[in-house]
């Protein structure tokens, strides 16, 4: 996995570590057994399971460590060999630390007496390194392959224990989620056992029937009318073969009505048998909806039905009016378009006649104004008759959209065992003018559908590239596919393919409709590609207008938000056009900006101006950006300046070289306004201005 930051401070790694809640947790016998076994099998005085945080290491389990380490269960990273294992991402061995040039001055040698070390990284299922399993000795050791294989297998056992903890936490989260859903449901949710005793009673059950959970839990279901005491048995018989039992009936409620009669509610009941892991059924789930009001208002509904018949006749008339309106609209649009078309032709003949050009311009202005009025009227009607989605348009990288969408469905793919393949050329600039959130929503919806309608261990591919001058995004799976008879209506609201419902995870059937609407709002189209008889699955293609302008370039008329702090900025670039446009952009963002055409001049101006932040190119004649960074970092007067590499070279090796040379950050040209704002915000945070 490529990283652009130090693995120790990698946000994804730290997030994975914190999500497990293992740091500063009590000692765990399952981990202690592994460390004791490691120390015994490798004949070492100490063995440790470490979890590496941003600024310290925590001992989840430790055997043989001296005090106060054993009690403190941790140490600073400055005294940690394990951080070297995390950085390496693979096993890390030290045979004699006193003569090993990698660690010969390490404080752990003198303070803890550690001479030899062997550590293996501990990873999550997704590959994030959390820490290590290691053994240490106070004498030199030549670690044998048998010993290392033993340590590797034990580290796999640690990973298994961590995965069990993660799985348990996921189960607890799921249980909490289901409990929240049940309690928040407006429907009565009840679970009874085989004897008809209540095991679950949510808030809606209390609201509908009147009994509190304290009054019913563990007791026979109180809502059964006296005349139907065998109701529970009737339900059990009905769902015994796995069927869903449904009925509309009258059930009891607590208390009396205004006439002193036992209060009843008219309910719609659905029941299903709950099966344990062994297939045995010992509980029944009841979902009950209070339909008393609709039952009491049957006559009112009949009256409404008669009114609907009248409405149908009215709708027919309105449809007629709509057709007439469309005909009138077409006529009204052609009226201004006709003189506009004529004016365009006339301009070719009247180019040298200022008077006639002025007259034609007046006609064009008047007709365009008329078109604008018509469009404004239509938009007003549209806002009233349908919901409006406002797009927050900006320059959007399709590579980032696809990457964010893949991250959004990663857990679902892992859960179902799918292979998610992303195909794209990172060097190919793919930008559109659109709403980043909405476009991510589009691709995520398609990927979610692919996951849901592909049997476990399937294959899902997402790719992006250019096609006929447009940006093309393709999502393809090898799932159950869409029968030909359903393909035409697949983008219509609430459409689902009945033949594939059993293979999917359900849904309301609005996802593809939303995809179509959002893509069309961006000026694109989404297509369901035809499949031949030999292939399975579905393939969707999205076409969007490609943005030709550089993604870092501001759109005309867009107002850039003023920063909280006005910084002094220096731009070092040997290409005048790039330097000029970038300084204009930074200036438009509200900062005081200067430029230098070469690295030597850039260093001189930096010493003179002492800028808050310097953006430097890498590939420059005479002195490149790496040398500039090294000289820059040797000057004490520039210690507080932030140094940013801004270059067209964006490979992992380029980023590593830039960071090693002394740059604080690396940006691939062209830099987006959003990325620049993030840099300035980071500088504000560094200086305590936020």
Coordinates of C-alpha atoms in Angstrom, one line a residue, residues 268-526:
X268 CA -52.1 -5.2 10.7
X269 CA -49.9 -8.1 11.9
X270 CA -46.9 -9.8 10.2
X271 CA -45.2 -12.7 12.0
X272 CA -42.2 -14.8 11.1
X273 CA -40.3 -17.6 12.9
X274 CA -36.8 -16.7 14.3
X275 CA -34.2 -19.5 13.8
X276 CA -31.1 -20.0 15.8
X277 CA -27.7 -20.8 14.4
X278 CA -28.6 -24.6 14.5
X279 CA -31.8 -24.0 12.5
X280 CA -34.1 -24.6 15.4
X281 CA -37.0 -22.2 15.8
X282 CA -37.9 -21.2 19.3
X283 CA -39.1 -17.6 19.0
X284 CA -41.6 -15.6 16.8
X285 CA -41.2 -12.0 15.6
X286 CA -44.3 -9.9 15.4
X287 CA -44.4 -6.6 13.4
X288 CA -47.7 -4.8 14.2
X289 CA -49.0 -1.6 12.6
X290 CA -51.9 0.2 14.2
X291 CA -54.5 0.7 11.4
X292 CA -57.4 1.6 13.7
X293 CA -57.8 5.0 12.2
X294 CA -58.0 3.7 8.7
X295 CA -60.4 1.0 9.8
X296 CA -62.7 3.5 11.4
X297 CA -62.5 5.7 8.4
X298 CA -63.5 3.1 5.8
X299 CA -66.5 5.2 4.7
X300 CA -64.3 8.2 4.4
X301 CA -62.0 6.3 2.1
X302 CA -65.0 5.2 0.0
X303 CA -65.9 8.8 -0.4
X304 CA -62.4 9.6 -1.4
X305 CA -62.5 6.9 -3.9
X306 CA -65.5 8.5 -5.6
X307 CA -63.6 11.8 -5.6
X308 CA -60.7 10.1 -7.2
X309 CA -62.9 9.0 -10.1
X310 CA -63.8 12.7 -10.6
X311 CA -60.1 13.5 -10.3
X312 CA -59.3 11.1 -13.0
X313 CA -61.6 13.0 -15.4
X314 CA -60.0 16.2 -14.3
X315 CA -56.5 14.8 -14.9
X316 CA -57.5 13.8 -18.4
X317 CA -58.4 17.4 -19.0
X318 CA -55.2 18.6 -17.4
X319 CA -53.3 16.3 -19.7
X320 CA -55.0 17.9 -22.6
X321 CA -54.0 21.3 -21.3
X322 CA -50.4 20.1 -20.9
X323 CA -50.2 19.1 -24.5
X324 CA -51.6 22.4 -25.5
X325 CA -49.1 24.2 -23.2
X326 CA -46.2 22.3 -24.8
X327 CA -47.3 23.3 -28.2
X328 CA -47.6 26.9 -27.1
X329 CA -44.2 26.7 -25.4
X330 CA -42.6 25.4 -28.6
X331 CA -44.2 28.2 -30.5
X332 CA -43.0 30.8 -28.0
X333 CA -39.5 29.4 -28.1
X334 CA -39.3 29.5 -31.9
X335 CA -40.4 33.1 -31.9
X336 CA -37.1 34.5 -30.4
X337 CA -35.0 31.7 -31.9
X338 CA -36.0 32.7 -35.5
X339 CA -34.6 36.3 -35.4
X340 CA -31.6 35.0 -33.4
X341 CA -30.7 32.6 -36.2
X342 CA -31.2 35.2 -38.8
X343 CA -29.1 37.7 -36.9
X344 CA -26.2 35.2 -36.7
X345 CA -26.3 34.7 -40.5
X346 CA -26.5 38.5 -41.0
X347 CA -23.4 39.1 -38.9
X348 CA -21.3 37.3 -41.5
X349 CA -22.4 39.9 -44.1
X350 CA -22.5 43.0 -41.9
X351 CA -19.1 42.7 -40.2
X352 CA -17.8 45.9 -41.7
X353 CA -21.0 48.0 -41.1
X354 CA -20.9 49.2 -37.5
X355 CA -24.4 50.6 -37.7
X356 CA -25.9 47.3 -38.9
X357 CA -23.9 45.3 -36.3
X358 CA -25.3 47.6 -33.6
X359 CA -28.8 47.1 -34.9
X360 CA -28.3 43.3 -35.0
X361 CA -26.8 43.4 -31.5
X362 CA -29.9 45.1 -30.2
X363 CA -32.2 42.4 -31.8
X364 CA -30.0 39.7 -30.2
X365 CA -30.2 41.4 -26.8
X366 CA -34.0 41.7 -26.9
X367 CA -34.5 38.1 -28.1
X368 CA -32.1 36.7 -25.5
X369 CA -33.9 38.7 -22.8
X370 CA -37.2 37.1 -23.9
X371 CA -35.7 33.6 -23.8
X372 CA -34.3 34.3 -20.3
X373 CA -37.8 35.3 -19.2
X374 CA -39.3 32.2 -20.6
X375 CA -36.7 30.0 -18.9
X376 CA -37.1 31.8 -15.6
X377 CA -40.9 31.1 -15.8
X378 CA -40.3 27.5 -16.5
X379 CA -37.8 27.2 -13.7
X380 CA -40.3 28.7 -11.3
X381 CA -42.9 26.1 -12.3
X382 CA -40.2 23.3 -12.0
X383 CA -39.3 24.4 -8.4
X384 CA -42.9 24.2 -7.4
X385 CA -43.7 20.9 -9.0
X386 CA -40.6 18.9 -8.0
X387 CA -37.8 19.0 -5.5
X388 CA -34.7 20.9 -6.5
X389 CA -31.1 19.6 -6.2
X390 CA -28.5 22.4 -6.1
X391 CA -25.1 21.2 -7.3
X392 CA -22.1 22.7 -5.5
X393 CA -19.9 22.8 -8.6
X394 CA -16.1 22.9 -8.5
X395 CA -13.3 21.3 -10.4
X396 CA -13.5 17.6 -9.5
X397 CA -10.9 14.9 -10.0
X398 CA -12.6 11.7 -11.3
X399 CA -9.7 9.7 -9.9
X400 CA -10.6 11.0 -6.4
X401 CA -14.3 10.3 -7.0
X402 CA -13.6 6.7 -7.9
X403 CA -11.1 6.3 -5.1
X404 CA -13.6 7.7 -2.5
X405 CA -16.4 5.5 -3.8
X406 CA -14.2 2.4 -3.6
X407 CA -13.4 3.2 0.0
X408 CA -17.1 3.7 0.7
X409 CA -17.9 0.1 -0.4
X410 CA -14.7 -1.6 0.8
X411 CA -16.3 -3.0 3.9
X412 CA -19.2 -4.4 2.0
X413 CA -16.9 -6.0 -0.6
X414 CA -14.8 -7.5 2.2
X415 CA -17.9 -8.8 3.9
X416 CA -19.2 -10.6 0.8
X417 CA -15.7 -11.7 -0.3
X418 CA -15.8 -9.7 -3.5
X419 CA -12.7 -8.8 -5.5
X420 CA -12.8 -5.0 -6.2
X421 CA -10.6 -4.0 -9.1
X422 CA -9.9 -0.4 -9.9
X423 CA -8.4 0.4 -13.3
X424 CA -7.2 3.9 -14.1
X425 CA -4.1 5.6 -15.4
X426 CA -3.2 8.0 -12.5
X427 CA -1.2 10.2 -14.9
X428 CA -4.3 10.8 -17.1
X429 CA -5.9 14.1 -16.1
X430 CA -9.7 13.4 -15.7
X431 CA -11.6 16.4 -14.4
X432 CA -15.1 17.6 -14.7
X433 CA -17.0 20.7 -13.5
X434 CA -19.4 19.3 -11.0
X435 CA -20.4 18.4 -7.4
X436 CA -17.8 16.1 -5.8
X437 CA -20.2 14.8 -3.2
X438 CA -23.0 14.0 -5.8
X439 CA -20.6 12.4 -8.2
X440 CA -19.2 10.2 -5.5
X441 CA -22.8 9.3 -4.6
X442 CA -23.4 8.2 -8.2
X443 CA -20.4 5.9 -8.4
X444 CA -21.0 4.6 -4.9
X445 CA -24.6 3.7 -5.7
X446 CA -23.5 1.7 -8.8
X447 CA -20.8 -0.1 -6.7
X448 CA -23.3 -0.8 -4.0
X449 CA -25.7 -2.3 -6.5
X450 CA -22.8 -4.4 -8.0
X451 CA -22.0 -5.7 -4.5
X452 CA -25.6 -6.5 -3.6
X453 CA -26.5 -8.3 -6.9
X454 CA -23.3 -10.3 -7.1
X455 CA -23.1 -13.6 -5.3
X456 CA -20.3 -14.0 -2.7
X457 CA -16.7 -14.1 -3.9
X458 CA -17.6 -12.2 -7.0
X459 CA -15.6 -9.8 -9.2
X460 CA -16.3 -6.1 -9.5
X461 CA -14.4 -3.7 -11.7
X462 CA -14.5 0.1 -11.8
X463 CA -12.5 2.1 -14.3
X464 CA -12.2 5.6 -15.6
X465 CA -10.7 7.1 -18.7
X466 CA -11.5 9.2 -21.8
X467 CA -14.0 8.3 -24.5
X468 CA -14.8 10.5 -27.5
X469 CA -13.7 13.7 -25.7
X470 CA -15.7 12.8 -22.5
X471 CA -14.9 11.3 -19.1
X472 CA -16.1 7.7 -19.0
X473 CA -16.6 5.8 -15.7
X474 CA -17.4 2.0 -16.0
X475 CA -18.8 -0.3 -13.2
X476 CA -18.9 -3.9 -14.2
X477 CA -19.7 -7.1 -12.2
X478 CA -20.1 -10.8 -12.8
X479 CA -23.4 -11.0 -10.7
X480 CA -26.9 -12.1 -11.5
X481 CA -27.4 -9.6 -14.3
X482 CA -30.6 -7.9 -15.5
X483 CA -33.0 -9.8 -17.7
X484 CA -33.8 -8.2 -21.1
X485 CA -37.5 -7.6 -20.2
X486 CA -36.5 -5.4 -17.2
X487 CA -33.7 -3.4 -18.9
X488 CA -35.9 -0.7 -20.3
X489 CA -37.4 0.3 -16.9
X490 CA -34.3 -0.1 -14.8
X491 CA -33.8 3.6 -14.3
X492 CA -37.5 4.3 -13.4
X493 CA -38.4 5.1 -9.8
X494 CA -39.1 2.1 -7.5
X495 CA -38.0 -0.4 -10.1
X496 CA -36.5 -3.7 -8.9
X497 CA -35.9 -6.9 -10.9
X498 CA -38.1 -9.4 -9.2
X499 CA -36.0 -12.4 -10.3
X500 CA -33.0 -11.1 -8.5
X501 CA -34.5 -9.9 -5.3
X502 CA -33.5 -13.1 -3.5
X503 CA -29.9 -12.6 -4.6
X504 CA -29.7 -9.0 -3.4
X505 CA -29.9 -7.0 -0.2
X506 CA -33.1 -5.3 -1.0
X507 CA -33.6 -1.6 -1.3
X508 CA -36.3 0.7 -2.3
X509 CA -35.5 0.8 -6.0
X510 CA -34.6 4.4 -6.3
X511 CA -30.8 4.2 -6.5
X512 CA -30.5 4.0 -10.3
X513 CA -33.1 6.7 -10.7
X514 CA -31.0 9.0 -8.6
X515 CA -27.9 8.0 -10.5
X516 CA -29.6 8.9 -13.8
X517 CA -30.9 12.3 -12.4
X518 CA -27.6 13.3 -10.9
X519 CA -25.6 12.3 -14.0
X520 CA -28.0 14.2 -16.2
X521 CA -27.8 17.2 -14.0
X522 CA -24.0 17.2 -14.7
X523 CA -24.7 17.1 -18.4
X524 CA -23.9 13.4 -18.8
X525 CA -25.6 10.2 -19.4
X526 CA -25.6 6.7 -17.8

